[in-house]
Amino acid sequence: MAYSDKVIEHAENPRNVGTLDKDDPNVGTGLVGAPACGDVMRLQIKVGDDGVIQDAKFKTFGCGSAIASSSLATEWIKGKKVEEAEAIRNVDIVNELNLPPVKIHCSVLAEDAIKSAIADYRAKQAAKRGAAE
Amino acid sequence: MAIQLPIFMDYHSTTPVDPRVLEEMIPYFTQKFGNAASRSHAFGWAAEEAVDYARERIAKLVGASSEKEIVFTSGATESNNVALKGVAEFYKDKGNHIITTVIEHKAVLDTCKRLEKEGFVVTYLPVGKDGRVDPAAVEAAITDKTILVSVMLANNEIGTVQPLEQIGKITRAKGVLLHTDAVQGIGKVDFDVQKMNVDLASITAHKMYGPKGVGALYVRRSKPRVRIVAQMDGGGHERGMRSGTLNVPSIVGFGKAAEIMTTEGKADNARILQLRERLRNKLMSALEECFINGSMEHRLPGNLNISFAFVEGEAMMMAIKDVAVSSGSACTSASLEPSYVLRALGVGDELAHSSIRFGLGRFNTEEEVDYVAELVIAKVKHLRDMSPLYEMHKEGIDLKSVAWVAH
């Protein structure tokens, strides 16, 4: 299968590969996918007190399109407010990377990873507030 | 010598035409272009003579007792189709049962599925962890309705060589025909239709340094005389078994390729085996958590199928894009299912997704092996650094204990 130039570019030079401290209350971690299905994404966000995503990191086990989708996702959400990041849809990723139909699930996984990281962050924040009260 | 990129290490998929093969083919396009079925003039005679010479050379390679046992086809897919459907149709009054294995090529498996729809009963024998079928299982599966056993000589993904000689003893004793898809193994491992009691064998030129689009089916003519019903109707070429004007230039090339295999195969295979072992040793000593799929003992000399745990196969292929290999990962197939061959061995889906097949051949060099080994080692490390699974593994998390959500 021929890849789009953008997929190749992201896969060869992935942005924001790495790990944030998952125990930090300001860090949300999303782990989606399954090894048996051939792709697992872990996406992490670090959110400032102003609700802006200061940093985002990912690690992905998966094909080039999966790596590119997660790399692009981290690039997009950095500097955005959590609510804005939440609004990113998989079709946006499909369009940006020109993913073929057989690779659309990679973009779905990236959207799920963002949502899952945000949910984890909110749960931690709620727990923190609960503990403070 | 400088390395030429890209490097081809996918010799199970196809092979380049040996220059000596091409040289023999060329006159048959423009000068000796006759139809081998034209019995009334010199052009036809020249073509027929060339075809018969190729037949002799191919007969010799498979160990046939007569060149009349070689039927030319368009390739091994057609050979497999003709063998299975042709035998099934001819012997259907004798029985309706066929035995094969779960790791056959799709040209055999899908032909069997078709025959099942037509009322035949097919037994698909499992293979062990080593990728080999147990001859005792073949024997146990044979009933008084069994007309044919079809077991490949060597597997295209994992390169494992089947115990064909033992199976041949059983089928011969039971009076059941034995077909083998010998495409990957011919010329590379011991094969002899007499010694192994093989009654039908499918081969193709392009896996042995000949041209694409031409294959052959060996059909035994005595003890027993095998009969098949033709699946292509027409002018009655190939003694009625396969109509269609013969592809003379390609058949000439096929013959030359077979002759080279007969005379040089042994030395070629020894050299390829040494290259394969060099690659294996380099990879296995430099990288942890790598698993070889299939038997190392009974294996094609040029095959190395390795799962690099925590690294997805297609991403790996992309990372080493200057090296042509193949993967059992679902992502490389249209079906999104990982390799059914690896599954049959009991390799878990996650490791099937991580498998890379290296297929070495006649034109690979030691320098290429060294280059590929170094590149693969670097890229596996790189991809593991960005793999969440590798990080979890390093933290001591048992990946099997994680509640993954399948998607």
Coordinates of C-alpha atoms in Angstrom, one line a residue:
Chain A
M1 CA 0.0 0.0 0.0
A2 CA 1.3 3.4 -0.9
Y3 CA 1.4 5.9 2.0
S4 CA 0.7 9.6 1.7
D5 CA 3.7 11.8 2.1
K6 CA 2.3 13.1 5.4
V7 CA 2.0 9.7 6.9
I8 CA 5.6 8.9 5.9
E9 CA 6.8 12.2 7.3
H10 CA 5.2 11.6 10.7
A11 CA 6.2 8.0 10.8
E12 CA 9.8 8.8 10.1
N13 CA 9.9 11.9 12.3
P14 CA 7.3 11.3 15.0
R15 CA 6.5 14.3 17.2
N16 CA 6.2 14.1 20.9
V17 CA 7.3 10.6 21.5
G18 CA 7.8 9.9 25.2
T19 CA 6.3 9.5 28.6
L20 CA 4.8 11.9 31.2
D21 CA 4.6 11.1 34.9
K22 CA 1.3 9.2 35.1
D23 CA 1.0 9.9 38.8
D24 CA 1.0 13.6 38.3
P25 CA -2.5 14.9 39.0
N26 CA -2.2 17.3 36.1
V27 CA -1.4 14.4 33.7
G28 CA -4.1 12.4 32.0
T29 CA -3.2 9.1 30.4
G30 CA -5.1 7.3 27.7
L31 CA -4.2 3.7 26.7
V32 CA -6.4 2.3 23.9
G33 CA -6.3 -0.6 21.4
A34 CA -5.1 -4.1 22.0
P35 CA -1.9 -6.0 21.1
A36 CA -3.9 -8.8 19.4
C37 CA -5.4 -6.2 17.1
G38 CA -2.0 -4.9 16.1
D39 CA -2.3 -1.5 17.5
V40 CA -2.0 0.1 21.0
M41 CA -1.7 3.8 21.6
R42 CA -0.8 5.6 24.8
L43 CA -1.4 9.3 24.7
Q44 CA -0.7 11.6 27.7
I45 CA -1.6 15.2 28.3
K46 CA -0.3 17.6 30.9
V47 CA -2.8 20.4 31.7
G48 CA -2.1 23.7 33.2
D49 CA -4.3 25.4 35.8
D50 CA -5.7 27.5 33.0
G51 CA -7.1 24.4 31.3
V52 CA -4.6 24.6 28.5
I53 CA -2.7 21.4 27.4
Q54 CA 0.9 22.3 28.0
D55 CA 2.4 19.1 26.9
A56 CA 1.4 15.9 25.1
K57 CA 3.3 12.7 24.6
F58 CA 2.6 9.4 22.9
K59 CA 3.9 5.9 22.4
T60 CA 2.3 3.7 19.8
F61 CA 2.6 0.0 18.9
G62 CA 1.1 -0.1 15.4
C63 CA 1.5 0.5 11.7
G64 CA 2.9 3.6 10.1
S65 CA -0.6 5.1 9.9
A66 CA -1.2 4.5 13.6
I67 CA 2.1 6.1 14.5
A68 CA 1.3 9.1 12.2
S69 CA -2.2 9.5 13.6
S70 CA -1.0 9.6 17.2
S71 CA 1.9 11.9 16.3
L72 CA -0.5 14.3 14.6
A73 CA -2.9 14.1 17.5
T74 CA -0.3 15.2 20.0
E75 CA 0.8 18.0 17.7
W76 CA -2.7 19.3 17.4
I77 CA -3.8 19.2 21.1
K78 CA -0.7 20.9 22.4
G79 CA -1.6 24.5 23.3
K80 CA -5.3 23.8 23.0
K81 CA -7.9 24.0 25.8
V82 CA -9.1 20.6 27.0
E83 CA -12.5 21.3 25.5
E84 CA -11.0 22.2 22.2
A85 CA -8.9 19.0 22.1
E86 CA -12.0 17.1 22.9
A87 CA -13.7 18.4 19.8
I88 CA -11.1 16.8 17.5
R89 CA -12.7 14.1 15.3
N90 CA -11.1 11.2 13.6
V91 CA -12.2 12.5 10.2
D92 CA -10.0 15.5 10.8
I93 CA -7.1 13.2 11.1
V94 CA -8.2 11.1 8.1
N95 CA -8.3 14.2 6.0
E96 CA -5.0 15.7 7.2
L97 CA -3.1 12.4 6.6
N98 CA -5.1 11.2 3.6
L99 CA -5.7 7.9 5.2
P100 CA -7.1 5.2 3.0
P101 CA -10.3 3.4 4.1
V102 CA -8.4 0.4 5.4
K103 CA -6.5 2.7 7.8
I104 CA -9.5 4.7 9.2
H105 CA -9.4 2.7 12.4
C106 CA -6.0 4.2 13.2
S107 CA -7.6 7.7 13.3
V108 CA -10.5 6.4 15.4
L109 CA -8.0 5.0 17.8
A110 CA -6.2 8.4 18.0
E111 CA -9.5 10.1 18.8
D112 CA -10.2 7.5 21.4
A113 CA -6.8 8.1 22.9
I114 CA -7.4 11.8 23.2
K115 CA -10.7 11.3 24.9
S116 CA -9.4 8.6 27.2
A117 CA -6.5 10.9 28.3
I118 CA -8.9 13.7 28.9
A119 CA -11.3 11.5 30.9
D120 CA -8.3 10.3 33.0
Y121 CA -7.2 13.8 33.6
R122 CA -10.8 14.9 34.7
A123 CA -11.1 11.9 37.0
K124 CA -7.9 12.8 38.7
Q125 CA -8.9 16.4 39.1
A126 CA -12.2 15.4 40.5
A127 CA -10.5 13.1 43.0
K128 CA -8.1 15.9 43.9
R129 CA -11.0 18.3 44.6
G130 CA -12.8 15.6 46.5
A131 CA -9.7 15.1 48.7
A132 CA -9.4 18.8 49.3
E133 CA -13.0 19.3 50.5
Chain B
M1 CA 31.4 -3.3 -3.2
A2 CA 28.9 -0.5 -2.6
I3 CA 25.5 -1.6 -1.5
Q4 CA 22.8 -1.1 -4.1
L5 CA 19.4 0.0 -2.6
P6 CA 16.7 -1.2 -2.4
I7 CA 17.8 -4.7 -1.3
F8 CA 15.5 -7.6 -2.3
M9 CA 15.1 -10.1 0.5
D10 CA 11.6 -11.4 -0.4
Y11 CA 12.6 -14.3 -2.6
H12 CA 9.5 -16.3 -1.5
S13 CA 7.3 -13.8 -3.2
T14 CA 9.2 -14.0 -6.5
T15 CA 12.7 -14.0 -7.9
P16 CA 14.5 -12.1 -10.6
V17 CA 15.0 -13.9 -13.9
D18 CA 18.5 -15.3 -14.0
P19 CA 20.3 -13.5 -16.9
R20 CA 21.2 -16.9 -18.4
V21 CA 17.5 -17.8 -18.4
L22 CA 16.6 -14.5 -20.2
E23 CA 19.3 -15.1 -22.8
E24 CA 17.8 -18.4 -23.8
M25 CA 14.3 -17.0 -23.9
I26 CA 15.0 -14.0 -26.2
P27 CA 15.1 -15.7 -29.6
Y28 CA 11.7 -17.3 -28.9
F29 CA 10.0 -13.9 -29.0
T30 CA 11.1 -12.5 -32.4
Q31 CA 12.8 -15.3 -34.4
K32 CA 11.6 -18.7 -33.2
F33 CA 8.1 -17.4 -32.5
G34 CA 6.2 -20.4 -33.9
N35 CA 3.2 -22.0 -32.2
A36 CA 4.3 -25.3 -30.7
A37 CA 1.0 -26.8 -31.9
S38 CA 1.8 -26.0 -35.6
R39 CA 2.9 -29.5 -36.8
S40 CA 3.2 -28.6 -40.4
H41 CA 6.1 -26.2 -40.7
A42 CA 9.5 -25.3 -39.5
F43 CA 8.4 -22.5 -37.1
G44 CA 6.1 -24.9 -35.3
W45 CA 8.7 -27.7 -35.2
A46 CA 11.3 -25.3 -33.7
A47 CA 8.9 -24.2 -31.0
E48 CA 7.8 -27.8 -30.2
E49 CA 11.4 -28.9 -30.0
A50 CA 12.2 -26.1 -27.5
V51 CA 9.2 -27.0 -25.4
D52 CA 10.1 -30.7 -25.3
Y53 CA 13.6 -29.8 -24.3
A54 CA 12.2 -27.7 -21.4
R55 CA 9.9 -30.5 -20.5
E56 CA 13.0 -32.9 -20.2
R57 CA 14.9 -30.4 -18.0
I58 CA 11.9 -29.9 -15.7
A59 CA 11.2 -33.7 -15.6
K60 CA 14.8 -34.2 -14.5
L61 CA 14.5 -31.6 -11.7
V62 CA 11.4 -33.2 -10.2
G63 CA 12.6 -36.8 -10.7
A64 CA 9.9 -37.7 -13.2
S65 CA 10.5 -40.9 -15.2
S66 CA 9.2 -39.3 -18.4
E67 CA 9.0 -35.8 -19.8
K68 CA 5.4 -36.7 -20.8
E69 CA 4.5 -36.3 -17.1
I70 CA 5.0 -32.5 -17.2
V71 CA 2.0 -30.4 -18.1
F72 CA 2.5 -26.7 -18.6
T73 CA 0.2 -24.2 -17.0
S74 CA 0.1 -20.5 -16.4
G75 CA 1.5 -20.9 -12.9
A76 CA 1.2 -22.8 -9.6
T77 CA -2.2 -21.4 -8.8
E78 CA -3.5 -23.0 -12.0
S79 CA -1.5 -26.2 -11.3
N80 CA -3.0 -26.5 -7.9
N81 CA -6.5 -25.8 -9.2
V82 CA -6.1 -28.4 -12.0
A83 CA -4.6 -31.0 -9.7
L84 CA -7.3 -30.8 -7.0
K85 CA -10.4 -30.1 -9.2
G86 CA -9.2 -32.4 -11.9
V87 CA -8.6 -35.4 -9.6
A88 CA -11.8 -34.7 -7.6
E89 CA -13.8 -34.7 -10.8
F90 CA -12.3 -37.8 -12.2
Y91 CA -12.3 -39.9 -9.1
K92 CA -15.6 -38.7 -7.6
D93 CA -17.2 -42.1 -8.1
K94 CA -14.4 -43.7 -6.1
G95 CA -14.7 -41.3 -3.1
N96 CA -15.4 -37.7 -2.1
H97 CA -12.8 -37.1 0.6
I98 CA -9.7 -35.0 0.4
I99 CA -7.1 -34.4 3.1
T100 CA -4.9 -31.3 3.3
T101 CA -3.3 -29.0 5.9
V102 CA -4.3 -25.7 7.4
I103 CA -1.1 -24.0 6.3
E104 CA -1.4 -24.6 2.6
H105 CA -1.3 -21.7 0.1
K106 CA -4.7 -20.1 -0.6
A107 CA -4.6 -21.7 -4.1
V108 CA -5.0 -25.1 -2.4
L109 CA -7.2 -24.0 0.5
D110 CA -9.7 -22.0 -1.6
T111 CA -9.8 -24.7 -4.2
C112 CA -10.7 -27.1 -1.4
K113 CA -13.4 -24.7 -0.2
R114 CA -14.9 -24.7 -3.7
L115 CA -14.9 -28.5 -3.8
E116 CA -16.6 -28.6 -0.4
K117 CA -19.4 -26.5 -1.9
E118 CA -19.7 -29.1 -4.6
G119 CA -20.2 -31.9 -2.1
F120 CA -16.7 -33.0 -1.4
V121 CA -15.5 -33.5 2.2
V122 CA -12.2 -31.9 3.1
T123 CA -10.1 -32.6 6.2
Y124 CA -7.8 -29.8 7.2
L125 CA -5.0 -31.3 9.3
P126 CA -3.4 -29.1 12.0
V127 CA 0.3 -28.6 12.3
G128 CA 2.5 -28.6 15.4
K129 CA 4.3 -25.6 16.9
D130 CA 7.2 -26.4 14.5
G131 CA 4.8 -25.9 11.5
R132 CA 4.9 -29.6 10.4
V133 CA 2.1 -32.0 9.8
D134 CA 2.3 -35.4 11.6
P135 CA 2.3 -38.3 9.1
A136 CA 0.4 -40.4 11.6
A137 CA -2.4 -37.8 11.5
V138 CA -2.5 -38.1 7.7
E139 CA -2.8 -41.9 8.1
A140 CA -5.5 -41.6 10.7
A141 CA -7.5 -39.2 8.6
I142 CA -7.6 -41.5 5.5
T143 CA -10.9 -43.3 5.1
D144 CA -12.2 -45.6 2.3
K145 CA -13.7 -42.4 0.7
T146 CA -10.3 -40.6 0.5
I147 CA -9.1 -40.0 -3.0
L148 CA -6.4 -37.4 -2.5
V149 CA -4.0 -36.0 0.0
S150 CA -2.5 -32.6 -0.7
V151 CA 0.5 -31.5 1.4
M152 CA 2.9 -28.7 0.5
L153 CA 6.6 -29.4 0.2
A154 CA 7.6 -26.2 2.0
N155 CA 5.6 -23.4 3.4
N156 CA 5.8 -19.9 1.8
E157 CA 5.7 -18.0 5.1
I158 CA 7.7 -20.0 7.6
G159 CA 9.7 -22.1 5.2
T160 CA 9.0 -25.4 7.1
V161 CA 9.6 -28.5 5.1
Q162 CA 6.9 -31.2 5.4
P163 CA 7.7 -34.9 5.9
L164 CA 6.6 -35.8 2.4
E165 CA 8.6 -39.0 2.1
Q166 CA 6.8 -40.5 5.1
I167 CA 3.5 -39.2 3.9
G168 CA 4.1 -40.7 0.5
K169 CA 4.7 -44.1 2.0
I170 CA 1.4 -44.0 3.7
T171 CA -0.6 -42.7 0.7
R172 CA 1.0 -45.3 -1.6
A173 CA 0.2 -48.1 0.8
K174 CA -3.4 -47.0 1.2
G175 CA -3.9 -46.4 -2.6
V176 CA -4.6 -42.7 -2.2
L177 CA -3.1 -40.1 -4.6
L178 CA -0.6 -37.6 -3.2
H179 CA -0.4 -34.1 -4.5
T180 CA 2.2 -31.6 -3.4
D181 CA 2.4 -27.8 -3.9
A182 CA 6.2 -27.9 -4.4
V183 CA 6.5 -24.2 -5.4
Q184 CA 8.7 -23.0 -2.6
G185 CA 10.7 -26.2 -2.0
I186 CA 11.6 -27.3 -5.5
G187 CA 15.4 -27.1 -6.1
K188 CA 15.9 -25.8 -2.5
V189 CA 15.3 -29.0 -0.5
D190 CA 15.4 -32.7 -1.4
F191 CA 12.5 -33.5 -3.7
D192 CA 12.0 -36.5 -5.9
V193 CA 8.6 -37.7 -7.1
Q194 CA 9.8 -41.3 -7.2
K195 CA 11.5 -41.4 -3.8
M196 CA 8.6 -39.6 -2.2
N197 CA 5.8 -41.4 -4.0
V198 CA 4.3 -38.1 -5.2
D199 CA 1.6 -38.4 -7.9
L200 CA 1.0 -34.8 -8.7
A201 CA 3.3 -31.8 -8.0
S202 CA 2.7 -28.1 -8.7
I203 CA 5.7 -25.9 -9.5
T204 CA 6.2 -22.4 -11.0
A205 CA 9.1 -20.8 -12.8
H206 CA 9.1 -17.4 -11.1
K207 CA 10.1 -18.8 -7.7
M208 CA 13.2 -20.3 -9.2
Y209 CA 14.7 -17.5 -11.3
G210 CA 12.5 -18.1 -14.3
P211 CA 9.8 -15.8 -15.7
K212 CA 6.4 -15.1 -14.2
G213 CA 3.3 -16.6 -15.9
V214 CA 4.4 -20.1 -16.5
G215 CA 4.1 -23.2 -14.2
A216 CA 3.8 -26.9 -14.5
L217 CA 2.0 -29.8 -13.0
Y218 CA 3.7 -33.1 -12.7
V219 CA 1.1 -35.9 -13.4
R220 CA 2.3 -39.4 -12.8
R221 CA 1.8 -41.7 -15.8
S222 CA 2.5 -45.1 -14.3
K223 CA 2.1 -46.9 -11.0
P224 CA -0.4 -45.5 -10.7
R225 CA -1.5 -43.7 -13.8
V226 CA -3.1 -40.5 -12.6
R227 CA -6.1 -39.2 -14.5
I228 CA -7.5 -35.7 -14.3
V229 CA -10.4 -34.0 -15.9
A230 CA -9.2 -30.9 -17.7
Q231 CA -10.4 -27.6 -16.3
M232 CA -9.7 -25.6 -19.4
D233 CA -11.5 -26.6 -22.6
G234 CA -10.1 -25.9 -26.1
G235 CA -7.6 -27.3 -28.5
G236 CA -6.6 -30.2 -26.4
H237 CA -3.0 -29.2 -25.8
E238 CA -0.9 -30.9 -23.2
R239 CA -2.4 -34.3 -24.0
G240 CA -5.8 -33.0 -23.3
M241 CA -5.0 -31.9 -19.8
R242 CA -4.6 -28.2 -20.4
S243 CA -5.8 -26.5 -23.5
G244 CA -4.2 -23.2 -24.6
T245 CA -1.4 -22.2 -26.9
L246 CA 1.9 -22.8 -25.1
N247 CA 3.9 -19.8 -23.8
V248 CA 7.0 -20.9 -25.6
P249 CA 9.5 -18.2 -24.6
S250 CA 8.6 -18.6 -20.9
I251 CA 8.6 -22.4 -21.1
V252 CA 12.1 -22.2 -22.6
G253 CA 13.1 -20.0 -19.7
F254 CA 11.5 -22.3 -17.2
G255 CA 13.5 -25.2 -18.6
K256 CA 16.7 -23.3 -18.3
A257 CA 15.9 -22.2 -14.8
A258 CA 15.2 -25.9 -13.9
E259 CA 18.5 -26.9 -15.5
I260 CA 20.4 -24.4 -13.4
M261 CA 18.6 -25.6 -10.3
T262 CA 19.6 -29.2 -11.1
T263 CA 23.3 -28.4 -11.7
E264 CA 23.9 -25.5 -9.3
G265 CA 21.2 -25.9 -6.7
K266 CA 23.2 -27.7 -4.1
A267 CA 26.0 -25.1 -4.1
D268 CA 23.5 -22.2 -4.3
N269 CA 21.5 -23.5 -1.4
A270 CA 24.6 -24.0 0.8
R271 CA 25.6 -20.4 0.2
I272 CA 22.1 -19.1 0.9
L273 CA 21.9 -21.2 4.1
Q274 CA 25.2 -19.6 5.3
L275 CA 23.8 -16.1 4.6
R276 CA 20.6 -16.9 6.4
E277 CA 22.5 -18.2 9.4
R278 CA 24.6 -15.1 9.4
L279 CA 21.5 -12.9 9.4
R280 CA 19.9 -15.0 12.1
N281 CA 22.9 -15.0 14.4
K282 CA 23.4 -11.2 14.1
L283 CA 19.7 -10.5 14.8
M284 CA 19.2 -13.0 17.6
S285 CA 22.4 -12.0 19.4
A286 CA 21.8 -8.3 19.3
L287 CA 18.0 -8.2 20.1
E288 CA 16.1 -9.6 23.1
E289 CA 12.5 -10.9 22.8
C290 CA 12.8 -12.2 19.2
F291 CA 11.1 -15.4 18.3
I292 CA 11.6 -17.6 15.3
N293 CA 8.5 -19.0 13.8
G294 CA 8.6 -22.6 12.6
S295 CA 11.1 -25.4 12.8
M296 CA 14.8 -24.4 12.4
E297 CA 15.7 -28.0 11.5
H298 CA 13.3 -28.6 8.7
R299 CA 13.4 -25.3 6.9
L300 CA 14.1 -23.8 3.5
P301 CA 17.7 -22.5 3.4
G302 CA 16.7 -19.0 2.5
N303 CA 13.8 -18.5 5.0
L304 CA 13.9 -16.6 8.3
N305 CA 10.6 -15.7 9.9
I306 CA 11.1 -13.7 13.1
S307 CA 8.6 -12.0 15.4
F308 CA 10.2 -8.9 17.0
A309 CA 8.0 -8.5 20.0
F310 CA 6.5 -5.1 20.8
V311 CA 7.1 -3.9 17.2
E312 CA 4.3 -4.0 14.6
G313 CA 5.3 -5.6 11.4
E314 CA 4.1 -3.0 8.9
A315 CA 5.8 -0.2 10.9
M316 CA 8.9 -2.3 10.8
M317 CA 8.7 -2.7 7.0
M318 CA 8.2 1.1 6.7
A319 CA 11.2 1.7 8.9
I320 CA 13.4 -0.5 6.7
K321 CA 11.8 0.7 3.4
D322 CA 15.0 0.2 1.5
V323 CA 14.8 -3.6 2.2
A324 CA 12.1 -5.6 0.6
V325 CA 10.7 -8.2 3.1
S326 CA 7.2 -9.3 4.1
S327 CA 5.2 -9.5 7.2
G328 CA 2.4 -11.7 8.8
S329 CA 0.9 -8.5 10.2
A330 CA -2.7 -7.9 9.5
C331 CA -1.9 -4.4 8.4
T332 CA -0.1 -5.7 5.4
S333 CA -3.1 -7.6 4.2
A334 CA -6.4 -6.4 2.8
S335 CA -8.3 -8.6 5.2
L336 CA -6.9 -7.1 8.5
E337 CA -6.4 -10.6 9.8
P338 CA -3.0 -11.7 10.8
S339 CA -1.3 -14.6 9.1
Y340 CA -3.4 -17.8 9.3
V341 CA -0.1 -19.8 9.0
L342 CA 1.3 -18.2 12.2
R343 CA -2.0 -18.7 13.9
A344 CA -2.0 -22.4 13.0
L345 CA 1.4 -22.7 14.7
G346 CA -0.2 -21.3 17.9
V347 CA 1.7 -18.0 17.6
G348 CA -0.4 -15.4 19.4
D349 CA -2.0 -12.6 17.4
E350 CA 0.3 -10.0 18.9
L351 CA 3.4 -11.9 17.8
A352 CA 1.9 -12.6 14.4
H353 CA 1.5 -8.8 14.0
S354 CA 5.2 -8.5 14.8
S355 CA 6.5 -11.0 12.3
I356 CA 8.9 -10.3 9.5
R357 CA 9.7 -12.8 6.8
F358 CA 13.2 -12.6 5.3
G359 CA 13.5 -14.6 2.1
L360 CA 17.1 -14.9 0.9
G361 CA 18.1 -16.0 -2.5
R362 CA 20.6 -16.4 -5.3
F363 CA 21.6 -12.8 -5.7
N364 CA 21.9 -11.7 -2.1
T365 CA 25.4 -11.0 -0.8
E366 CA 27.2 -11.1 2.5
E367 CA 27.4 -7.3 2.4
E368 CA 23.7 -7.0 2.0
V369 CA 23.1 -9.4 4.9
D370 CA 25.3 -7.2 7.1
Y371 CA 23.6 -4.0 6.0
V372 CA 20.1 -5.5 6.6
A373 CA 21.1 -6.9 10.0
E374 CA 22.5 -3.6 11.2
L375 CA 19.5 -1.7 9.9
V376 CA 16.9 -4.1 11.4
I377 CA 18.6 -4.0 14.8
A378 CA 18.7 -0.2 14.9
K379 CA 15.0 0.1 13.7
V380 CA 13.7 -2.5 16.2
K381 CA 15.4 -0.6 19.0
H382 CA 14.0 2.7 17.6
L383 CA 10.4 1.3 17.3
R384 CA 10.6 -0.3 20.7
D385 CA 11.6 3.1 22.2
M386 CA 8.2 4.4 21.0
S387 CA 6.2 1.3 21.8
P388 CA 4.0 1.5 24.9
L389 CA 4.1 -2.3 25.1
Y390 CA 7.9 -2.4 25.4
E391 CA 7.8 0.2 28.1
M392 CA 5.2 -1.8 30.0
H393 CA 7.3 -5.0 29.5
K394 CA 10.3 -3.2 30.9
E395 CA 8.3 -2.1 33.9
G396 CA 7.5 -5.7 34.6
I397 CA 3.9 -5.5 33.6
D398 CA 2.5 -8.8 32.2
L399 CA 0.9 -7.7 29.0
K400 CA -1.5 -10.6 29.2
S401 CA -2.9 -9.3 32.5
V402 CA -4.0 -6.0 31.0
A403 CA -7.7 -5.7 30.2
W404 CA -7.3 -4.6 26.6
V405 CA -10.3 -3.4 24.7
A406 CA -10.3 -5.2 21.3
H407 CA -11.4 -2.9 18.5

